[in-house]
């Protein structure tokens, strides 16, 4: 019988080879647990955002009442406009050929010329290209001779993959579209309303609902100038009354909302057109 003071024999030592195998196994299992599995989406090719076309939009401020023109009235919209500057837009013609061709044709035909920036959402985006029943308020009126293709990309899920992630994103208005209802009911209706994000933050609420088809290549200072124009903001009481009217089915509620976020100064597209691309850009510029 062993004495109480007898030393306890130590446990058997692991061999060097067994220790090395254990450590290697631990390292391997750790690496496998931290390595993400490749999904089918991560293996998909990147979207082709090659800039195939360039167009320009000149913006101006009108210090006086914005008056419309007709075929028999050549009076300028503004007697003393203040130029804000020029935006040069790069368009993704390989990715969205129908949307780009329509927008480019609107610029080269001067169909956007003398039309208003009709909504400004501070810190988010501004809208232009709204169609109405008349040109009284600087709205777009598509000429009958302008044969715009029917844009089937508006129902293609692949057209909605690009995000409104920064300032200077050019997008076709779908969820934000506020064209006149009577215009939309026309069998030949074509949506040409667009928005440009102003930053500084992204606009995730626009993602998957509007089609990003271009970017601002030059003129982000002009975008900032437009974004800084004060807009009409209804009081809380007016908002509550509007919500109540909508609850009871009053059509005037929707009409009242068309005035919200309208710029308090008249800003409009004073000229537009195409700039030739000698060598397509492989990617849009890095913008803040």
Coordinates of C-alpha atoms in Angstrom, one line a residue:
X1 CA 0.0 0.0 0.0
X2 CA 1.5 3.3 -1.0
X3 CA 2.4 5.8 1.8
X4 CA 0.3 9.0 2.0
X5 CA 3.6 10.9 1.4
X6 CA 4.4 9.0 -1.8
X7 CA 4.6 11.3 -4.9
X8 CA 1.8 11.0 -7.4
X9 CA 3.1 9.8 -10.8
X10 CA 2.8 12.4 -13.5
X11 CA 0.4 11.8 -16.5
X12 CA 1.9 10.3 -19.6
X13 CA 3.4 12.9 -22.0
X14 CA 2.0 13.4 -25.5
X15 CA 4.5 12.7 -28.2
X16 CA 5.7 15.6 -30.4
X17 CA 4.1 14.1 -33.5
X18 CA 0.6 13.9 -31.8
X19 CA 0.9 17.5 -30.6
X20 CA 1.7 18.8 -34.1
X21 CA -1.2 16.9 -35.6
X22 CA -3.6 18.4 -33.1
X23 CA -2.4 21.9 -33.7
X24 CA -2.6 21.5 -37.5
X25 CA -6.1 20.1 -37.1
X26 CA -7.2 23.1 -35.0
X27 CA -5.8 25.6 -37.4
X28 CA -7.5 23.9 -40.4
X29 CA -10.8 23.7 -38.6
X30 CA -10.5 27.4 -37.6
X31 CA -9.8 28.5 -41.2
X32 CA -12.7 26.5 -42.6
X33 CA -15.1 28.0 -40.1
X34 CA -14.1 31.6 -40.9
X35 CA -14.0 31.1 -44.7
X36 CA -17.4 32.3 -46.3
X37 CA -19.1 30.0 -48.7
X38 CA -19.2 31.3 -52.3
X39 CA -22.8 32.0 -53.4
X40 CA -24.1 32.1 -56.9
X41 CA -24.5 35.9 -56.6
X42 CA -20.8 36.4 -55.7
X43 CA -19.8 34.5 -58.8
X44 CA -22.1 36.6 -61.1
X45 CA -20.2 38.9 -63.5
X46 CA -20.1 42.6 -62.5
X47 CA -22.6 45.0 -64.1
X48 CA -21.4 46.7 -67.3
X49 CA -21.3 50.4 -66.3
X50 CA -19.3 51.5 -69.3
X51 CA -20.1 55.1 -70.2
X52 CA -21.1 54.8 -73.8
X53 CA -22.9 58.2 -74.2
X54 CA -22.5 61.7 -72.8
X55 CA -25.2 64.4 -72.7
X56 CA -25.3 67.8 -71.1
X57 CA -28.0 69.7 -69.2
X58 CA -27.7 73.4 -68.5
X59 CA -29.6 74.8 -65.5
X60 CA -30.7 78.4 -64.9
X61 CA -32.7 80.3 -62.3
X62 CA -35.5 82.6 -63.3
X63 CA -35.9 85.6 -61.0
X64 CA -39.3 86.5 -62.5
X65 CA -42.5 84.5 -63.2
X66 CA -41.8 81.5 -65.4
X67 CA -43.9 81.9 -68.6
X68 CA -44.6 79.3 -71.1
X69 CA -44.1 79.4 -74.8
X70 CA -46.1 78.0 -77.7
X71 CA -45.4 77.5 -81.4
X72 CA -46.6 81.1 -82.1
X73 CA -44.9 82.7 -79.1
X74 CA -41.2 83.0 -79.2
X75 CA -40.9 85.1 -76.0
X76 CA -38.1 83.7 -73.8
X77 CA -39.1 81.9 -70.7
X78 CA -36.9 84.2 -68.7
X79 CA -36.0 87.8 -69.5
X80 CA -33.0 87.8 -67.2
X81 CA -32.0 84.2 -66.2
X82 CA -29.1 83.4 -63.8
X83 CA -27.0 80.5 -65.1
X84 CA -26.4 77.8 -62.5
X85 CA -24.0 75.8 -64.7
X86 CA -23.8 72.6 -66.7
X87 CA -24.1 68.9 -65.8
X88 CA -22.3 66.4 -68.0
X89 CA -23.9 63.0 -67.6
X90 CA -22.4 59.7 -68.5
X91 CA -24.9 57.0 -69.6
X92 CA -24.7 53.2 -69.3
X93 CA -25.7 52.3 -72.9
X94 CA -24.5 48.7 -72.7
X95 CA -26.4 47.9 -69.6
X96 CA -29.7 49.8 -70.3
X97 CA -29.9 50.5 -74.1
X98 CA -33.6 51.4 -74.2
X99 CA -33.5 53.8 -71.2
X100 CA -30.4 55.4 -72.4
X101 CA -31.5 55.9 -76.0
X102 CA -34.8 57.5 -74.9
X103 CA -33.0 59.9 -72.5
X104 CA -30.4 60.8 -75.2
X105 CA -33.2 61.4 -77.7
X106 CA -35.0 63.7 -75.3
X107 CA -31.8 65.7 -74.9
X108 CA -30.8 65.9 -78.6
X109 CA -34.4 66.9 -79.6
X110 CA -34.4 69.6 -77.0
X111 CA -37.5 68.1 -75.4
X112 CA -36.1 68.8 -71.9
X113 CA -35.2 72.4 -72.8
X114 CA -37.2 75.1 -70.9
X115 CA -38.7 72.5 -68.5
X116 CA -38.7 72.8 -64.8
X117 CA -37.0 71.1 -61.9
X118 CA -40.3 70.5 -60.2
X119 CA -39.3 68.7 -57.0
X120 CA -36.4 69.0 -54.6
X121 CA -35.9 66.7 -51.6
X122 CA -33.1 68.3 -49.5
X123 CA -30.3 65.9 -48.8
X124 CA -31.7 63.3 -51.2
X125 CA -32.5 64.1 -54.9
X126 CA -34.3 66.4 -57.3
X127 CA -36.7 65.6 -60.1
X128 CA -37.2 66.9 -63.6
X129 CA -38.9 65.9 -66.8
X130 CA -42.5 65.8 -65.6
X131 CA -45.2 65.5 -68.3
X132 CA -48.4 67.5 -68.0
X133 CA -51.4 68.4 -70.2
X134 CA -49.8 71.8 -71.1
X135 CA -46.5 73.6 -71.0
X136 CA -47.9 76.4 -68.8
X137 CA -45.6 75.4 -65.9
X138 CA -42.6 74.3 -67.9
X139 CA -43.7 70.7 -68.2
X140 CA -42.5 68.2 -70.8
X141 CA -44.6 67.9 -73.9
X142 CA -43.5 65.1 -76.2
X143 CA -43.6 66.1 -79.9
X144 CA -45.8 63.7 -82.0
X145 CA -42.9 63.3 -84.4
X146 CA -40.6 62.0 -81.6
X147 CA -40.8 58.3 -82.0
X148 CA -39.7 57.0 -78.6
X149 CA -39.5 53.2 -78.2
X150 CA -41.5 51.4 -75.6
X151 CA -39.2 50.8 -72.6
X152 CA -39.5 47.2 -71.7
X153 CA -36.6 47.6 -69.3
X154 CA -39.1 48.9 -66.7
X155 CA -40.3 45.4 -66.2
X156 CA -36.9 43.7 -66.3
X157 CA -35.6 42.8 -62.8
X158 CA -32.0 43.1 -64.1
X159 CA -32.5 46.8 -64.7
X160 CA -32.9 47.6 -61.0
X161 CA -29.6 46.2 -59.8
X162 CA -27.7 49.4 -59.5
X163 CA -28.1 51.4 -56.3
X164 CA -28.6 55.0 -55.4
X165 CA -25.5 54.9 -53.3
X166 CA -24.0 58.4 -53.7
X167 CA -24.5 61.9 -55.1
X168 CA -24.7 62.2 -58.8
X169 CA -26.7 59.1 -59.6
X170 CA -29.1 59.5 -62.6
X171 CA -32.2 57.5 -62.4
X172 CA -35.5 57.0 -64.4
X173 CA -38.4 57.9 -62.1
X174 CA -40.8 55.0 -61.6
X175 CA -41.9 54.9 -57.9
X176 CA -41.3 58.7 -57.7
X177 CA -43.1 59.5 -61.0
X178 CA -45.7 62.2 -60.7
X179 CA -46.7 62.7 -64.4
X180 CA -50.3 63.9 -64.9
X181 CA -52.8 61.1 -64.6
X182 CA -54.4 61.9 -67.9
X183 CA -51.0 61.7 -69.7
X184 CA -50.4 58.3 -68.2
X185 CA -53.7 57.0 -69.6
X186 CA -52.6 57.8 -73.1
X187 CA -51.8 54.6 -75.1
X188 CA -48.6 56.3 -76.4
X189 CA -47.4 57.4 -73.0
X190 CA -43.6 57.2 -72.5
X191 CA -42.0 57.8 -69.1
X192 CA -39.2 60.4 -69.4
X193 CA -39.2 61.8 -65.9
X194 CA -35.8 61.5 -64.1
X195 CA -34.1 62.2 -60.8
X196 CA -30.5 63.0 -59.8
X197 CA -29.3 62.2 -56.3
X198 CA -27.8 65.1 -54.4
X199 CA -26.2 63.4 -51.4
X200 CA -24.5 63.5 -49.0
X201 CA -26.2 60.3 -47.9
X202 CA -27.3 57.4 -50.1
X203 CA -31.0 57.0 -50.9
X204 CA -31.9 53.3 -50.3
X205 CA -35.6 54.1 -50.5
X206 CA -35.1 54.6 -54.2
X207 CA -33.4 51.2 -54.7
X208 CA -35.2 48.4 -56.6
X209 CA -38.0 50.9 -57.6
X210 CA -36.2 53.2 -60.0
X211 CA -33.7 52.5 -62.8
X212 CA -30.2 53.9 -62.4
X213 CA -28.9 54.5 -66.0
X214 CA -26.1 57.1 -65.6
X215 CA -23.9 59.3 -63.5
X216 CA -22.8 62.9 -63.2
X217 CA -19.4 63.2 -64.8
X218 CA -19.0 67.0 -64.3
X219 CA -21.0 69.5 -62.4
X220 CA -21.5 68.2 -58.9
X221 CA -21.3 71.8 -57.7
X222 CA -24.4 72.5 -59.8
X223 CA -26.2 69.6 -58.2
X224 CA -25.3 71.0 -54.8
X225 CA -26.6 74.5 -55.9
X226 CA -29.9 73.0 -57.0
X227 CA -30.2 71.0 -53.8
X228 CA -29.8 74.2 -51.7
X229 CA -32.8 76.0 -53.3
X230 CA -35.5 76.4 -50.6
X231 CA -38.7 74.4 -51.1
X232 CA -42.3 74.5 -49.9
X233 CA -42.7 72.6 -46.7
X234 CA -46.3 72.3 -45.3
X235 CA -47.0 72.8 -41.6
X236 CA -47.8 69.8 -39.4
X237 CA -51.4 70.9 -39.3
X238 CA -51.7 70.9 -43.1
X239 CA -50.2 67.5 -43.2
X240 CA -52.7 66.2 -40.7
X241 CA -55.6 67.7 -42.6
X242 CA -54.3 66.2 -45.8
X243 CA -54.1 62.8 -44.3
X244 CA -57.6 63.2 -43.0
X245 CA -58.9 64.2 -46.5
X246 CA -57.1 61.2 -48.0
X247 CA -58.7 58.9 -45.5
X248 CA -62.2 60.1 -46.5
X249 CA -61.3 59.7 -50.2
X250 CA -61.0 63.4 -51.1
X251 CA -59.2 63.7 -54.4
X252 CA -57.9 67.1 -53.4
X253 CA -55.5 65.5 -50.9
X254 CA -53.4 64.1 -53.7
X255 CA -53.5 67.3 -55.7
X256 CA -52.4 69.2 -52.5
X257 CA -49.4 67.0 -52.2
X258 CA -48.1 67.9 -55.6
X259 CA -47.1 71.3 -54.1
X260 CA -45.0 69.8 -51.4
X261 CA -41.2 70.0 -52.0
X262 CA -41.7 72.4 -54.9
X263 CA -38.8 74.8 -55.2
X264 CA -39.6 78.4 -54.1
X265 CA -37.4 79.7 -56.9
X266 CA -37.9 78.8 -60.6
X267 CA -35.0 76.5 -61.7
X268 CA -35.2 75.0 -65.1
X269 CA -33.2 73.3 -67.9
X270 CA -32.2 76.1 -70.2
X271 CA -30.4 73.9 -72.8
X272 CA -29.5 70.3 -73.4
X273 CA -27.8 68.1 -76.0
X274 CA -25.2 65.4 -76.7
X275 CA -21.5 65.3 -76.3
X276 CA -19.5 62.9 -78.4
X277 CA -17.7 60.1 -76.7
X278 CA -14.4 59.4 -78.5
X279 CA -13.4 56.5 -76.2
X280 CA -16.0 54.9 -73.9
X281 CA -15.1 54.9 -70.2
X282 CA -14.8 51.5 -68.6
X283 CA -16.3 52.8 -65.3
X284 CA -17.9 55.9 -63.8
X285 CA -15.7 58.3 -61.9
X286 CA -15.3 58.0 -58.2
X287 CA -17.7 60.5 -56.7
X288 CA -18.2 61.4 -53.1

